[in-house]
Amino acid sequence: MFQGLANGFGIAFSFTNLTFALLGALLGTIVGILPGLGPAATISLLLPLSFKIGSPVTSIIMMAGIFYGAMYGGSTTSILVNIPGEAASVVTCIDGYQMALKGRAGPALGIAAIGSFIAGTIGVIGLTFVAPPLAEFALKFGPPEYFALTLLGLLMATLLGGSSIVKGLIMVVLGLLLGSVGLDPISGAIRFTWGFFMLQEGVDFVTLAMGMFGIGEILINLEKELTTELVTRKITHLWPTLKDWAESKWAILRGSFIGFFIGILPGGGAVISSLVSYAVEKKVSKHPEEFGKGAIQGVAGPESANNSAASTSFIPLLTLGIPGNAAIAMIFAALLIQGVQPGPFLITEHPDVFWGVVASMYIGNVMLLILNLPLVGMWVQLLRVPYAILAPIIVLFCCIGVYSIRNTVFDIWVMGIFGVIGYLFRKVDMEPGPLILAFVLGPILERSLRQALLISAGSPFIFFSRPISGAMMGFLILFIFIQIVRAVRAKWTRVQ
Amino acid sequence: MKKDKKFSLVWMLCLFLLIPVTVGAAEKFPTKPIEIVVPFAAGGSTDVLARMVAKYAPKYFDKPLVIINKPGGGGVTGTEGVVRSKADGYSLYLGYGSGHDLVTPHFQKLPYETFIDLIPVCRLSVHSVVMIIRADAPYKTLKEFIDWGKKREQVTASVSTKAGSVDITFQALGKATGVKIVTVPFRGGAESVTAIVGGQTDCGGNHPSEIISHIKAKRLIPIAVALEQRDSAIPDVPTFKELGYNVVTVGSVKGVAAPKGTPPEVIQYLSERFKKVCEDPEFIKSMKDIGQPVMYLGSADFEKYLKDGFEQYGKLIKEFNIKLE
């Protein structure tokens, strides 16, 4: 193994591979920052170029760089302008944007970059040492397990709402309803499309998120007096202070481990891990009331979790030949076309590819840290741009981003409608975060529930009889039970 | 009046500008890159086929082929996009003969007429449906599986999508054998392979290219192919027909189509050049490695083949009385 890793570093440190790793990291950061353009679309555009590169190792090093580089960049727009670049950065908006409003965008961006670096590296270490057994563990996750896990994620999303659980629940239910638009995942029946063919595949996540967060935020700001510096009234610190670091170091570590395990699961690994991390931080914090008002742990934890998840999502691809998400599926296709079959024999048949890519990920994470830290200063300066100029630019980028997903103007209209809805939610003080997360998790929940019931011939016992899903369901029931007991007790003591 | 004059002047100018362009186009196709729409997600078997063709195309085509993924609606969204685009040969559909062309029209009306609004250019490959089981399952052959299944209330089969070629095959197999097979739809071939590898279902169906690495790793065993003849990508696996069950389909056909009204000489150019790609020894070898047979057919033969395949699915659906819930 160490021999393999040493050889891998030999390959990764060649001039060409270093150049392409840097190119990938750079492209990934840009793609992560630009709303709409995701790593999967970018890799797809660059596929023809990768054949020109010739060597499979070099092209995969570049593509992997784009994928995990995008995770670094994803938090930037969440923190600065309250637009999540991807599903895994929705949670970052909550406290990240609040920090920016308080003039602490610098520390938020800094801690996100440092957390991403630590978590990314922990993820790669996991990929190096325990990939095969972890992949076997991931295979144990069938429909019942996904159902229990997403249910857990939904519970966390409800609690995100902050002040009011009722408001959180309302948003979660709305999100679930929105998520059911389009083809029924099991029977293929058409639901809630109102005759629009474009709605058959449902509402697109990016379109919804940009409308609710981006456009909605801009609309509400139009009501305010247009001061020149709307977001940053003052910049107190450019870098995280020692106190920030002390507050977030455990959050980073916890986030890394949460992302590490949940990231292995094909499907919504990165999203669920960022949610779980946020909920855990809120639970263990001595000051949970600060969450939602700019708690640095609320940025450090989830941003670490999604990066760690990005690294470990390579495990099912490289050890089993199973692509877990759209970007990884593109890398899967690229490997196939270059004559490398991803799967159990990859390590023995193409050790140069496996170890070369793994080693490049260590280097790539260092590159991204060096690349992103100086950018923090630049991004914070961006907030000094008068809002009257910044806002139209944001709208323009949102439109381009949304259009680029499916090349249709229809989606821009959809974004506009959700922008207005997002504005109305802000007027009545409803946090859109839980809605978006429920929208992402809802389809997974529905599909896995119905698949599980098909497998069990309709018996719900399947969720409790299998060890992993049984344990998660037990935890869920216990958690809800404790919450109820607490609420009742609080009321009782007040009565007395 | 004055306004009108201005307008006509603008129109005249436009016309003058147009003339050299159209003349140029009539001279020699192609003058710009050719867009190939894959109506499925990137990384799937159709996408890999398209990108493999695009990789070898520059040797034989005068302009590059650009692959565009437009997934959605089981393939209908992307295909409709090609149907509605200009019939000049610069926008083609790759995947002609997939589930939404041959199977879905038997159940629901599409926003276009598959066999009228599209002209077949050529066939490139056929992705057969292979029945797979886990290597550690208590059954090793189709016969053992059926004996085992008959004793049970139901058996489950993971399929890539509802009412696709794989789903229809398993529904037909259930009716033909008397085993109650419940198909569990997943989101695409990759997820359904993961389910069967993880032992979530009792059996599954996939295209050879999706399972070839798992067959090599001896995690999965292919037990039967739903084709008239054996699939050259996995020549050792018998057909259902050989094993005594009349479950025969054309699988998922992967051909190229152009919108109705595309000039015949353009169709001819395209099918000739695709033929050259399909005869390239390196291309054939790369395709073999990823488990996709190269099965070229020219425009006229392909058209007949598609219509036969469509009727065959119709017969299967009627014979076994398959309905969408």
Short mmCIF file of C-alpha atoms in Angstrom, two decimals, chain B residues 65-266:
data_model
loop_
_atom_site.label_atom_id
_atom_site.label_comp_id
_atom_site.label_asym_id
_atom_site.label_seq_id
_atom_site.Cartn_x
_atom_site.Cartn_y
_atom_site.Cartn_z
CA LEU B 65 -19.12 15.79 -33.48
CA VAL B 66 -20.24 17.62 -30.33
CA ILE B 67 -22.11 15.59 -27.72
CA ILE B 68 -24.91 17.32 -25.80
CA ASN B 69 -26.74 15.59 -22.96
CA LYS B 70 -30.40 16.57 -22.65
CA PRO B 71 -31.86 14.10 -20.15
CA GLY B 72 -35.45 14.06 -18.92
CA GLY B 73 -38.81 12.47 -19.48
CA GLY B 74 -37.21 9.07 -20.10
CA GLY B 75 -35.53 10.45 -23.22
CA VAL B 76 -38.56 12.27 -24.67
CA THR B 77 -37.35 15.80 -23.80
CA GLY B 78 -34.06 15.55 -25.70
CA THR B 79 -35.57 13.68 -28.63
CA GLU B 80 -38.33 16.27 -28.97
CA GLY B 81 -35.63 18.96 -29.06
CA VAL B 82 -34.08 17.30 -32.13
CA VAL B 83 -37.48 16.77 -33.77
CA ARG B 84 -38.18 20.50 -33.44
CA SER B 85 -34.76 21.69 -34.64
CA LYS B 86 -33.71 22.67 -38.16
CA ALA B 87 -33.54 19.74 -40.58
CA ASP B 88 -30.06 20.56 -41.88
CA GLY B 89 -28.11 17.63 -40.45
CA TYR B 90 -26.36 19.67 -37.78
CA SER B 91 -28.57 18.44 -35.01
CA LEU B 92 -28.87 14.68 -34.64
CA TYR B 93 -30.33 12.33 -32.08
CA LEU B 94 -28.26 9.38 -30.85
CA GLY B 95 -30.16 6.60 -29.12
CA TYR B 96 -32.88 6.05 -31.75
CA GLY B 97 -34.55 2.78 -30.80
CA SER B 98 -34.38 3.23 -27.00
CA GLY B 99 -37.26 2.49 -24.64
CA HIS B 100 -39.10 5.77 -25.29
CA ASP B 101 -39.08 5.05 -29.04
CA LEU B 102 -40.06 1.39 -29.08
CA VAL B 103 -41.85 0.75 -25.75
CA THR B 104 -43.43 3.94 -24.37
CA PRO B 105 -45.64 4.71 -27.43
CA HIS B 106 -47.52 1.46 -26.71
CA PHE B 107 -48.68 3.00 -23.42
CA GLN B 108 -48.91 6.75 -23.91
CA LYS B 109 -48.94 9.36 -26.65
CA LEU B 110 -45.69 11.26 -27.19
CA PRO B 111 -45.51 14.93 -28.26
CA TYR B 112 -44.14 13.79 -31.65
CA GLU B 113 -44.48 10.80 -34.00
CA THR B 114 -41.37 8.66 -33.51
CA PHE B 115 -41.45 7.04 -36.95
CA ILE B 116 -42.70 10.03 -38.95
CA ASP B 117 -40.86 13.00 -37.45
CA LEU B 118 -37.45 11.31 -37.47
CA ILE B 119 -35.39 9.86 -40.32
CA PRO B 120 -33.14 6.92 -39.43
CA VAL B 121 -29.49 7.57 -40.33
CA CYS B 122 -27.95 4.30 -39.18
CA ARG B 123 -27.80 1.79 -36.36
CA LEU B 124 -24.63 1.76 -34.24
CA SER B 125 -25.22 -0.80 -31.50
CA VAL B 126 -27.83 -2.85 -29.67
CA HIS B 127 -27.87 -2.95 -25.87
CA SER B 128 -29.48 -6.23 -24.96
CA VAL B 129 -31.27 -6.96 -21.70
CA VAL B 130 -29.36 -9.49 -19.62
CA MET B 131 -30.84 -11.17 -16.57
CA ILE B 132 -28.34 -11.18 -13.70
CA ILE B 133 -28.19 -12.75 -10.27
CA ARG B 134 -25.74 -12.45 -7.41
CA ALA B 135 -22.95 -15.04 -7.38
CA ASP B 136 -23.91 -16.15 -3.84
CA ALA B 137 -27.64 -16.56 -4.57
CA PRO B 138 -29.16 -20.01 -3.83
CA TYR B 139 -29.88 -20.43 -7.56
CA LYS B 140 -27.35 -20.56 -10.36
CA THR B 141 -29.41 -21.00 -13.54
CA LEU B 142 -32.69 -19.72 -14.91
CA LYS B 143 -34.35 -23.10 -14.21
CA GLU B 144 -33.22 -23.09 -10.57
CA PHE B 145 -34.38 -19.51 -10.21
CA ILE B 146 -37.85 -20.35 -11.51
CA ASP B 147 -38.17 -23.42 -9.25
CA TRP B 148 -37.07 -21.28 -6.29
CA GLY B 149 -39.37 -18.43 -7.24
CA LYS B 150 -42.47 -20.61 -7.65
CA LYS B 151 -42.29 -21.55 -3.97
CA ARG B 152 -42.37 -17.91 -2.92
CA GLU B 153 -45.05 -15.31 -2.63
CA GLN B 154 -43.06 -12.93 -4.85
CA VAL B 155 -39.54 -12.38 -6.20
CA THR B 156 -38.07 -8.93 -6.84
CA ALA B 157 -36.18 -7.69 -9.90
CA SER B 158 -34.32 -4.38 -10.00
CA VAL B 159 -34.93 -2.49 -13.24
CA SER B 160 -33.58 0.84 -14.47
CA THR B 161 -36.95 2.50 -15.08
CA LYS B 162 -40.67 1.75 -15.23
CA ALA B 163 -41.98 0.70 -18.66
CA GLY B 164 -38.48 0.57 -20.16
CA SER B 165 -37.03 -2.36 -22.10
CA VAL B 166 -35.77 -4.06 -18.91
CA ASP B 167 -39.09 -3.67 -17.09
CA ILE B 168 -41.07 -5.09 -20.02
CA THR B 169 -38.68 -8.05 -20.30
CA PHE B 170 -39.16 -8.98 -16.64
CA GLN B 171 -42.91 -8.53 -16.72
CA ALA B 172 -43.03 -10.81 -19.74
CA LEU B 173 -40.75 -13.32 -18.03
CA GLY B 174 -43.04 -13.36 -15.01
CA LYS B 175 -46.06 -14.11 -17.19
CA ALA B 176 -44.17 -16.70 -19.24
CA THR B 177 -42.88 -18.64 -16.22
CA GLY B 178 -45.72 -18.23 -13.75
CA VAL B 179 -43.41 -16.71 -11.13
CA LYS B 180 -44.73 -13.53 -9.51
CA ILE B 181 -41.96 -11.08 -10.42
CA VAL B 182 -42.27 -7.63 -8.84
CA THR B 183 -40.12 -5.09 -10.69
CA VAL B 184 -38.49 -2.43 -8.49
CA PRO B 185 -37.64 0.63 -10.59
CA PHE B 186 -34.46 2.56 -9.74
CA ARG B 187 -33.12 5.78 -11.17
CA GLY B 188 -31.15 4.47 -14.14
CA GLY B 189 -28.93 1.49 -14.83
CA ALA B 190 -26.13 2.39 -12.38
CA GLU B 191 -28.45 2.50 -9.37
CA SER B 192 -30.19 -0.71 -10.32
CA VAL B 193 -26.81 -2.49 -10.61
CA THR B 194 -25.86 -1.21 -7.16
CA ALA B 195 -29.07 -2.69 -5.76
CA ILE B 196 -28.48 -6.14 -7.19
CA VAL B 197 -24.78 -6.14 -6.23
CA GLY B 198 -25.83 -5.18 -2.69
CA GLY B 199 -28.36 -8.02 -2.60
CA GLN B 200 -31.39 -5.75 -2.24
CA THR B 201 -33.35 -7.64 -4.91
CA ASP B 202 -33.49 -11.29 -5.99
CA CYS B 203 -32.42 -10.66 -9.57
CA GLY B 204 -31.97 -7.82 -11.99
CA GLY B 205 -31.73 -6.83 -15.60
CA ASN B 206 -29.15 -4.58 -17.22
CA HIS B 207 -27.33 -3.92 -20.44
CA PRO B 208 -23.98 -5.80 -20.74
CA SER B 209 -21.86 -2.64 -20.61
CA GLU B 210 -23.30 -1.77 -17.20
CA ILE B 211 -22.39 -5.10 -15.62
CA ILE B 212 -19.27 -6.32 -17.40
CA SER B 213 -16.91 -5.34 -14.56
CA HIS B 214 -19.12 -7.08 -11.99
CA ILE B 215 -19.22 -10.21 -14.15
CA LYS B 216 -15.42 -10.19 -14.34
CA ALA B 217 -15.26 -9.69 -10.57
CA LYS B 218 -17.60 -12.70 -10.17
CA ARG B 219 -20.06 -10.69 -8.09
CA LEU B 220 -22.81 -11.13 -10.65
CA ILE B 221 -23.68 -14.03 -12.94
CA PRO B 222 -25.49 -13.38 -16.23
CA ILE B 223 -28.04 -16.16 -16.80
CA ALA B 224 -30.03 -15.24 -19.90
CA VAL B 225 -30.28 -12.70 -22.72
CA ALA B 226 -33.60 -11.41 -24.08
CA LEU B 227 -32.61 -11.34 -27.78
CA GLU B 228 -33.35 -13.51 -30.82
CA GLN B 229 -29.67 -14.45 -31.00
CA ARG B 230 -26.87 -14.35 -28.43
CA ASP B 231 -25.22 -11.01 -27.71
CA SER B 232 -21.69 -10.83 -29.11
CA ALA B 233 -20.60 -8.78 -26.09
CA ILE B 234 -21.30 -11.82 -23.84
CA PRO B 235 -21.32 -14.78 -26.24
CA ASP B 236 -21.35 -17.46 -23.49
CA VAL B 237 -24.75 -16.43 -22.13
CA PRO B 238 -27.75 -18.30 -23.61
CA THR B 239 -30.94 -16.57 -24.77
CA PHE B 240 -34.28 -17.02 -23.02
CA LYS B 241 -35.48 -18.70 -26.20
CA GLU B 242 -32.71 -21.31 -26.01
CA LEU B 243 -33.79 -22.00 -22.42
CA GLY B 244 -37.38 -22.53 -23.51
CA TYR B 245 -39.05 -19.22 -22.70
CA ASN B 246 -40.29 -17.08 -25.54
CA VAL B 247 -39.12 -13.72 -24.15
CA VAL B 248 -37.57 -12.10 -27.22
CA THR B 249 -37.07 -8.36 -27.68
CA VAL B 250 -34.74 -6.16 -29.69
CA GLY B 251 -33.37 -4.76 -26.42
CA SER B 252 -32.52 -1.09 -26.45
CA VAL B 253 -31.43 -0.11 -29.94
CA LYS B 254 -28.85 2.65 -30.33
CA GLY B 255 -29.04 4.34 -33.68
CA VAL B 256 -28.75 7.86 -35.08
CA ALA B 257 -31.71 9.88 -36.38
CA ALA B 258 -32.20 13.27 -38.03
CA PRO B 259 -35.30 15.48 -38.09
CA LYS B 260 -37.84 14.95 -40.88
CA GLY B 261 -36.92 16.94 -43.99
CA THR B 262 -33.15 16.53 -43.75
CA PRO B 263 -31.79 16.39 -47.36
CA PRO B 264 -31.06 12.82 -48.57
CA GLU B 265 -27.47 13.68 -49.52
CA VAL B 266 -26.82 14.79 -45.95
#
